[in-house]
Amino acid sequence: MPIKFRSLLITSITALLACLLFLIYPHIVTSHDVVSKALARKQSAAQSSSALAASAAAASSKQNSDSVIYLTFDDGPNATTTPQLLQTLKTKQVKATFFVTGNGPDNLIKQEYDEGNRIGLHTYTHNYAEVYSSIDNYFNDLERINERVIAITGYHSKLVRVPGGSANTISNSYSPNIMSYILPEIRNRGYQYFDWNVSAGDGSVQTNSDQPYNSVISELQPHRDNVVLMHDTKQTSVDAVGRIIDYANQNGYRFALLDTNSYPAQQR
Ligand SMILES: [Zn+2]
């Protein structure tokens, strides 16, 4: 083969290869880009699903680095027992959350608030037949207690505890499945509802303060949020609070006030 022809052939092949490379290079880049993006999406999906799994695990196990107690008191204020409780809380320098009703004197709700406790909304009437007769009646009752708290304190509470708790078999007996409509609507209106994961057991009759004390300390668990249900209308519970606080202080717990971001200990 003549040298001239051979060099022309090599030049042509090189040019052809260069053209081919030029043509396919964007595809290589693009496909690499697609793979990178797909990988990134996969990683991001994996990260968000692991974040979701982590938050779900945290929500279900409620594991904390510290041990927290939210003391909550329902059904007050009561002219006899609430002042005793407020004195104990003041002496022990602990704040609590009060889910109040339409009962009791205004000045006690004011005192609860002024002394740095948190006010939540329980129910105005605490009359199950009335409150759970319809969805409208539930929210009329909630707005009545909301207005009472605002009138006394100026504070617009976003914390709700539905009477009987959210897993309420009582509400079912008045209006079947009414809770399924009430709970989402509570959130739609900007409130958060709270149940409990520790109970003083004082919904039933107790004869001495050992009963609520033993019930609470046997259910408390370290390294989680403990939302403790008590009633400041019950003398036995009010009598037990000082000892419960002492036990908690000796066992590494700290006390906190509920807010809308707190663990709600919801039963449903
Ligand atoms: Zn109640």
Coordinates of N, CA, C and O and ligand atoms in Angstrom, one line a residue, residues 74-75 101 122-123 126 128 163-164 231, ligand 1:
D74 N -56.6 17.0 85.9 CA -57.9 17.2 85.2 C -59.0 17.5 86.3 O -58.9 17.3 87.5
D75 N -60.1 18.1 85.7 CA -61.4 18.3 86.4 C -61.5 19.5 87.3 O -62.6 19.8 87.8
T101 N -61.9 22.8 83.8 CA -63.4 22.7 83.5 C -64.1 24.0 83.8 O -63.5 25.0 84.2
H122 N -60.1 21.0 79.2 CA -60.7 19.6 79.4 C -62.1 19.6 78.9 O -62.4 19.1 77.8
T123 N -63.0 20.3 79.6 CA -64.4 20.4 79.1 C -65.1 21.4 80.0 O -64.7 21.5 81.2
H126 N -68.3 18.7 81.6 CA -67.9 17.4 81.9 C -69.2 16.5 82.0 O -69.2 15.4 82.7
Y128 N -71.0 13.9 80.0 CA -70.7 13.1 78.9 C -71.9 13.1 77.9 O -71.8 13.2 76.7
P163 N -62.7 14.6 77.5 CA -63.2 13.9 78.7 C -63.3 12.4 78.4 O -63.9 12.0 77.4
G164 N -62.7 11.6 79.3 CA -62.7 10.2 79.2 C -61.5 9.7 78.4 O -61.3 8.5 78.4
H231 N -56.1 13.9 89.2 CA -57.2 14.8 89.3 C -57.0 15.7 90.5 O -56.8 15.2 91.6
Ligands
ZN1 ZN -62.3 14.5 83.5

